[in-house]
């Protein structure tokens, strides 16, 4: 079979650990063909974000059009958007696409840096309704109204627990009208946690692009990220498959 075609719509990370760079690495490692629509350029590293320059909505839309009109797409991953106008352009392009969409609502990085303003966050509802699954971390879920707020939206979401306290990490896949599916594991202690959310969401996208059901795609993506964290430099002396890119929580 040809490799699944995955379009990542996200910001660029100058340090290579998160954003578009982490997505390309993940998609390539898992046997996919990575395409990109860059929404913003950031100056960042594992310590935080020091500068952001958002691209124009027209240019973001043109990148998406270029990929869809020629190569086509089997799944889409959405990360950092940068502005409400870009969020609207992305939603317009994906509304009739028919391919699986994974929306990682990047608004608060693990370092604490704010990556989306209030107006941009307000524009997330339309994208969440379009998405096959939305993947907020602990702080992002709270900003979206918690479990109650997500349930009110009636959308599928994966509540990631990597930023919560404790040695037991729980991720919860919640589908409208169904009981939550809880996936638990022991916390992996490593400093290489920059980019975990980007890696996880793009891994889910490629498994969906391969035709797997959502629950199986999430399970396999979690296994991929946890394996990468265990193999990252400084954990057990190994050299990880993604190195510093194996991790935003």
mmCIF file with all atom_site columns, N, CA and C in Angstrom, residues 17-53:
data_model
loop_
_atom_site.group_PDB
_atom_site.id
_atom_site.type_symbol
_atom_site.label_atom_id
_atom_site.label_alt_id
_atom_site.label_comp_id
_atom_site.label_asym_id
_atom_site.label_entity_id
_atom_site.label_seq_id
_atom_site.pdbx_PDB_ins_code
_atom_site.Cartn_x
_atom_site.Cartn_y
_atom_site.Cartn_z
_atom_site.occupancy
_atom_site.B_iso_or_equiv
_atom_site.pdbx_formal_charge
_atom_site.auth_seq_id
_atom_site.auth_comp_id
_atom_site.auth_asym_id
_atom_site.auth_atom_id
_atom_site.pdbx_PDB_model_num
ATOM 1   N N  . UNK A 1 17 ? 11.988 20.112 18.285 1.00 0.00 ? 17 UNK A N  1
ATOM 2   C CA . UNK A 1 17 ? 11.396 19.130 19.186 1.00 0.00 ? 17 UNK A CA 1
ATOM 3   C C  . UNK A 1 17 ? 9.894  19.046 19.149 1.00 0.00 ? 17 UNK A C  1
ATOM 4   N N  . UNK A 1 18 ? 9.219  20.095 18.695 1.00 0.00 ? 18 UNK A N  1
ATOM 5   C CA . UNK A 1 18 ? 7.758  20.120 18.713 1.00 0.00 ? 18 UNK A CA 1
ATOM 6   C C  . UNK A 1 18 ? 7.265  20.655 17.370 1.00 0.00 ? 18 UNK A C  1
ATOM 7   N N  . UNK A 1 19 ? 5.957  20.929 17.289 1.00 0.00 ? 19 UNK A N  1
ATOM 8   C CA . UNK A 1 19 ? 5.391  21.546 16.102 1.00 0.00 ? 19 UNK A CA 1
ATOM 9   C C  . UNK A 1 19 ? 5.601  20.747 14.830 1.00 0.00 ? 19 UNK A C  1
ATOM 10  N N  . UNK A 1 20 ? 5.742  21.471 13.721 1.00 0.00 ? 20 UNK A N  1
ATOM 11  C CA . UNK A 1 20 ? 5.895  20.863 12.399 1.00 0.00 ? 20 UNK A CA 1
ATOM 12  C C  . UNK A 1 20 ? 7.049  19.866 12.371 1.00 0.00 ? 20 UNK A C  1
ATOM 13  N N  . UNK A 1 21 ? 8.156  20.222 13.010 1.00 0.00 ? 21 UNK A N  1
ATOM 14  C CA . UNK A 1 21 ? 9.327  19.348 12.966 1.00 0.00 ? 21 UNK A CA 1
ATOM 15  C C  . UNK A 1 21 ? 9.050  17.995 13.632 1.00 0.00 ? 21 UNK A C  1
ATOM 16  N N  . UNK A 1 22 ? 8.404  18.014 14.801 1.00 0.00 ? 22 UNK A N  1
ATOM 17  C CA . UNK A 1 22 ? 8.062  16.754 15.465 1.00 0.00 ? 22 UNK A CA 1
ATOM 18  C C  . UNK A 1 22 ? 7.064  15.962 14.634 1.00 0.00 ? 22 UNK A C  1
ATOM 19  N N  . UNK A 1 23 ? 6.133  16.664 13.988 1.00 0.00 ? 23 UNK A N  1
ATOM 20  C CA . UNK A 1 23 ? 5.134  15.981 13.166 1.00 0.00 ? 23 UNK A CA 1
ATOM 21  C C  . UNK A 1 23 ? 5.789  15.264 11.988 1.00 0.00 ? 23 UNK A C  1
ATOM 22  N N  . UNK A 1 24 ? 6.691  15.960 11.295 1.00 0.00 ? 24 UNK A N  1
ATOM 23  C CA . UNK A 1 24 ? 7.359  15.344 10.139 1.00 0.00 ? 24 UNK A CA 1
ATOM 24  C C  . UNK A 1 24 ? 8.130  14.102 10.574 1.00 0.00 ? 24 UNK A C  1
ATOM 25  N N  . UNK A 1 25 ? 8.854  14.201 11.684 1.00 0.00 ? 25 UNK A N  1
ATOM 26  C CA . UNK A 1 25 ? 9.628  13.053 12.166 1.00 0.00 ? 25 UNK A CA 1
ATOM 27  C C  . UNK A 1 25 ? 8.713  11.879 12.494 1.00 0.00 ? 25 UNK A C  1
ATOM 28  N N  . UNK A 1 26 ? 7.634  12.160 13.212 1.00 0.00 ? 26 UNK A N  1
ATOM 29  C CA . UNK A 1 26 ? 6.712  11.101 13.623 1.00 0.00 ? 26 UNK A CA 1
ATOM 30  C C  . UNK A 1 26 ? 6.058  10.434 12.421 1.00 0.00 ? 26 UNK A C  1
ATOM 31  N N  . UNK A 1 27 ? 5.524  11.250 11.523 1.00 0.00 ? 27 UNK A N  1
ATOM 32  C CA . UNK A 1 27 ? 4.834  10.724 10.346 1.00 0.00 ? 27 UNK A CA 1
ATOM 33  C C  . UNK A 1 27 ? 5.784  9.874  9.502  1.00 0.00 ? 27 UNK A C  1
ATOM 34  N N  . UNK A 1 28 ? 7.012  10.357 9.324  1.00 0.00 ? 28 UNK A N  1
ATOM 35  C CA . UNK A 1 28 ? 7.992  9.622  8.529  1.00 0.00 ? 28 UNK A CA 1
ATOM 36  C C  . UNK A 1 28 ? 8.373  8.304  9.192  1.00 0.00 ? 28 UNK A C  1
ATOM 37  N N  . UNK A 1 29 ? 8.616  8.340  10.490 1.00 0.00 ? 29 UNK A N  1
ATOM 38  C CA . UNK A 1 29 ? 9.002  7.122  11.212 1.00 0.00 ? 29 UNK A CA 1
ATOM 39  C C  . UNK A 1 29 ? 7.913  6.059  11.173 1.00 0.00 ? 29 UNK A C  1
ATOM 40  N N  . UNK A 1 30 ? 6.652  6.488  11.150 1.00 0.00 ? 30 UNK A N  1
ATOM 41  C CA . UNK A 1 30 ? 5.540  5.543  11.159 1.00 0.00 ? 30 UNK A CA 1
ATOM 42  C C  . UNK A 1 30 ? 5.055  5.196  9.752  1.00 0.00 ? 30 UNK A C  1
ATOM 43  N N  . UNK A 1 31 ? 5.843  5.545  8.741  1.00 0.00 ? 31 UNK A N  1
ATOM 44  C CA . UNK A 1 31 ? 5.569  5.080  7.391  1.00 0.00 ? 31 UNK A CA 1
ATOM 45  C C  . UNK A 1 31 ? 4.648  5.943  6.576  1.00 0.00 ? 31 UNK A C  1
ATOM 46  N N  . UNK A 1 32 ? 4.490  7.217  6.943  1.00 0.00 ? 32 UNK A N  1
ATOM 47  C CA . UNK A 1 32 ? 3.611  8.101  6.196  1.00 0.00 ? 32 UNK A CA 1
ATOM 48  C C  . UNK A 1 32 ? 4.370  9.099  5.350  1.00 0.00 ? 32 UNK A C  1
ATOM 49  N N  . UNK A 1 33 ? 3.624  9.841  4.541  1.00 0.00 ? 33 UNK A N  1
ATOM 50  C CA . UNK A 1 33 ? 4.178  10.922 3.738  1.00 0.00 ? 33 UNK A CA 1
ATOM 51  C C  . UNK A 1 33 ? 3.696  12.230 4.350  1.00 0.00 ? 33 UNK A C  1
ATOM 52  N N  . UNK A 1 34 ? 4.633  13.045 4.830  1.00 0.00 ? 34 UNK A N  1
ATOM 53  C CA . UNK A 1 34 ? 4.297  14.262 5.576  1.00 0.00 ? 34 UNK A CA 1
ATOM 54  C C  . UNK A 1 34 ? 4.234  15.480 4.664  1.00 0.00 ? 34 UNK A C  1
ATOM 55  N N  . UNK A 1 35 ? 3.135  16.227 4.778  1.00 0.00 ? 35 UNK A N  1
ATOM 56  C CA . UNK A 1 35 ? 2.976  17.524 4.124  1.00 0.00 ? 35 UNK A CA 1
ATOM 57  C C  . UNK A 1 35 ? 2.703  18.560 5.212  1.00 0.00 ? 35 UNK A C  1
ATOM 58  N N  . UNK A 1 36 ? 2.960  19.830 4.908  1.00 0.00 ? 36 UNK A N  1
ATOM 59  C CA . UNK A 1 36 ? 2.818  20.839 5.950  1.00 0.00 ? 36 UNK A CA 1
ATOM 60  C C  . UNK A 1 36 ? 2.143  22.103 5.449  1.00 0.00 ? 36 UNK A C  1
ATOM 61  N N  . UNK A 1 37 ? 1.420  22.742 6.355  1.00 0.00 ? 37 UNK A N  1
ATOM 62  C CA . UNK A 1 37 ? 0.937  24.106 6.190  1.00 0.00 ? 37 UNK A CA 1
ATOM 63  C C  . UNK A 1 37 ? 1.354  24.844 7.453  1.00 0.00 ? 37 UNK A C  1
ATOM 64  N N  . UNK A 1 38 ? 2.395  25.645 7.360  1.00 0.00 ? 38 UNK A N  1
ATOM 65  C CA . UNK A 1 38 ? 2.965  26.303 8.537  1.00 0.00 ? 38 UNK A CA 1
ATOM 66  C C  . UNK A 1 38 ? 2.148  27.545 8.869  1.00 0.00 ? 38 UNK A C  1
ATOM 67  N N  . UNK A 1 39 ? 1.744  27.655 10.129 1.00 0.00 ? 39 UNK A N  1
ATOM 68  C CA . UNK A 1 39 ? 0.904  28.773 10.574 1.00 0.00 ? 39 UNK A CA 1
ATOM 69  C C  . UNK A 1 39 ? 1.692  29.888 11.241 1.00 0.00 ? 39 UNK A C  1
ATOM 70  N N  . UNK A 1 40 ? 2.844  29.537 11.827 1.00 0.00 ? 40 UNK A N  1
ATOM 71  C CA . UNK A 1 40 ? 3.628  30.527 12.568 1.00 0.00 ? 40 UNK A CA 1
ATOM 72  C C  . UNK A 1 40 ? 5.064  30.055 12.670 1.00 0.00 ? 40 UNK A C  1
ATOM 73  N N  . UNK A 1 41 ? 5.971  31.010 12.797 1.00 0.00 ? 41 UNK A N  1
ATOM 74  C CA . UNK A 1 41 ? 7.377  30.721 13.052 1.00 0.00 ? 41 UNK A CA 1
ATOM 75  C C  . UNK A 1 41 ? 7.660  31.061 14.509 1.00 0.00 ? 41 UNK A C  1
ATOM 76  N N  . UNK A 1 42 ? 8.238  30.143 15.238 1.00 0.00 ? 42 UNK A N  1
ATOM 77  C CA . UNK A 1 42 ? 8.555  30.428 16.638 1.00 0.00 ? 42 UNK A CA 1
ATOM 78  C C  . UNK A 1 42 ? 10.046 30.292 16.896 1.00 0.00 ? 42 UNK A C  1
ATOM 79  N N  . UNK A 1 43 ? 10.529 31.073 17.843 1.00 0.00 ? 43 UNK A N  1
ATOM 80  C CA . UNK A 1 43 ? 11.862 30.880 18.410 1.00 0.00 ? 43 UNK A CA 1
ATOM 81  C C  . UNK A 1 43 ? 11.647 30.205 19.760 1.00 0.00 ? 43 UNK A C  1
ATOM 82  N N  . UNK A 1 44 ? 12.019 28.948 19.854 1.00 0.00 ? 44 UNK A N  1
ATOM 83  C CA . UNK A 1 44 ? 11.775 28.216 21.094 1.00 0.00 ? 44 UNK A CA 1
ATOM 84  C C  . UNK A 1 44 ? 12.775 27.097 21.255 1.00 0.00 ? 44 UNK A C  1
ATOM 85  N N  . UNK A 1 45 ? 12.829 26.588 22.478 1.00 0.00 ? 45 UNK A N  1
ATOM 86  C CA . UNK A 1 45 ? 13.612 25.402 22.781 1.00 0.00 ? 45 UNK A CA 1
ATOM 87  C C  . UNK A 1 45 ? 12.904 24.670 23.913 1.00 0.00 ? 45 UNK A C  1
ATOM 88  N N  . UNK A 1 46 ? 13.591 23.760 24.582 1.00 0.00 ? 46 UNK A N  1
ATOM 89  C CA . UNK A 1 46 ? 12.943 22.994 25.641 1.00 0.00 ? 46 UNK A CA 1
ATOM 90  C C  . UNK A 1 46 ? 12.620 23.836 26.867 1.00 0.00 ? 46 UNK A C  1
ATOM 91  N N  . UNK A 1 47 ? 13.170 25.045 26.940 1.00 0.00 ? 47 UNK A N  1
ATOM 92  C CA . UNK A 1 47 ? 12.946 25.913 28.099 1.00 0.00 ? 47 UNK A CA 1
ATOM 93  C C  . UNK A 1 47 ? 11.756 26.836 27.914 1.00 0.00 ? 47 UNK A C  1
ATOM 94  N N  . UNK A 1 48 ? 11.331 27.075 26.683 1.00 0.00 ? 48 UNK A N  1
ATOM 95  C CA . UNK A 1 48 ? 10.191 27.949 26.467 1.00 0.00 ? 48 UNK A CA 1
ATOM 96  C C  . UNK A 1 48 ? 10.214 28.622 25.110 1.00 0.00 ? 48 UNK A C  1
ATOM 97  N N  . UNK A 1 49 ? 9.218  29.471 24.881 1.00 0.00 ? 49 UNK A N  1
ATOM 98  C CA . UNK A 1 49 ? 9.060  30.199 23.620 1.00 0.00 ? 49 UNK A CA 1
ATOM 99  C C  . UNK A 1 49 ? 9.474  31.646 23.845 1.00 0.00 ? 49 UNK A C  1
ATOM 100 N N  . UNK A 1 50 ? 10.368 32.161 22.990 1.00 0.00 ? 50 UNK A N  1
ATOM 101 C CA . UNK A 1 50 ? 10.855 33.524 23.179 1.00 0.00 ? 50 UNK A CA 1
ATOM 102 C C  . UNK A 1 50 ? 10.337 34.494 22.118 1.00 0.00 ? 50 UNK A C  1
ATOM 103 N N  . UNK A 1 51 ? 9.848  33.983 20.986 1.00 0.00 ? 51 UNK A N  1
ATOM 104 C CA . UNK A 1 51 ? 9.316  34.864 19.945 1.00 0.00 ? 51 UNK A CA 1
ATOM 105 C C  . UNK A 1 51 ? 8.379  34.083 19.038 1.00 0.00 ? 51 UNK A C  1
ATOM 106 N N  . UNK A 1 52 ? 7.342  34.760 18.555 1.00 0.00 ? 52 UNK A N  1
ATOM 107 C CA . UNK A 1 52 ? 6.378  34.140 17.643 1.00 0.00 ? 52 UNK A CA 1
ATOM 108 C C  . UNK A 1 52 ? 6.042  35.131 16.545 1.00 0.00 ? 52 UNK A C  1
ATOM 109 N N  . UNK A 1 53 ? 6.057  34.705 15.299 1.00 0.00 ? 53 UNK A N  1
ATOM 110 C CA . UNK A 1 53 ? 5.580  35.508 14.177 1.00 0.00 ? 53 UNK A CA 1
ATOM 111 C C  . UNK A 1 53 ? 4.552  34.690 13.410 1.00 0.00 ? 53 UNK A C  1
#
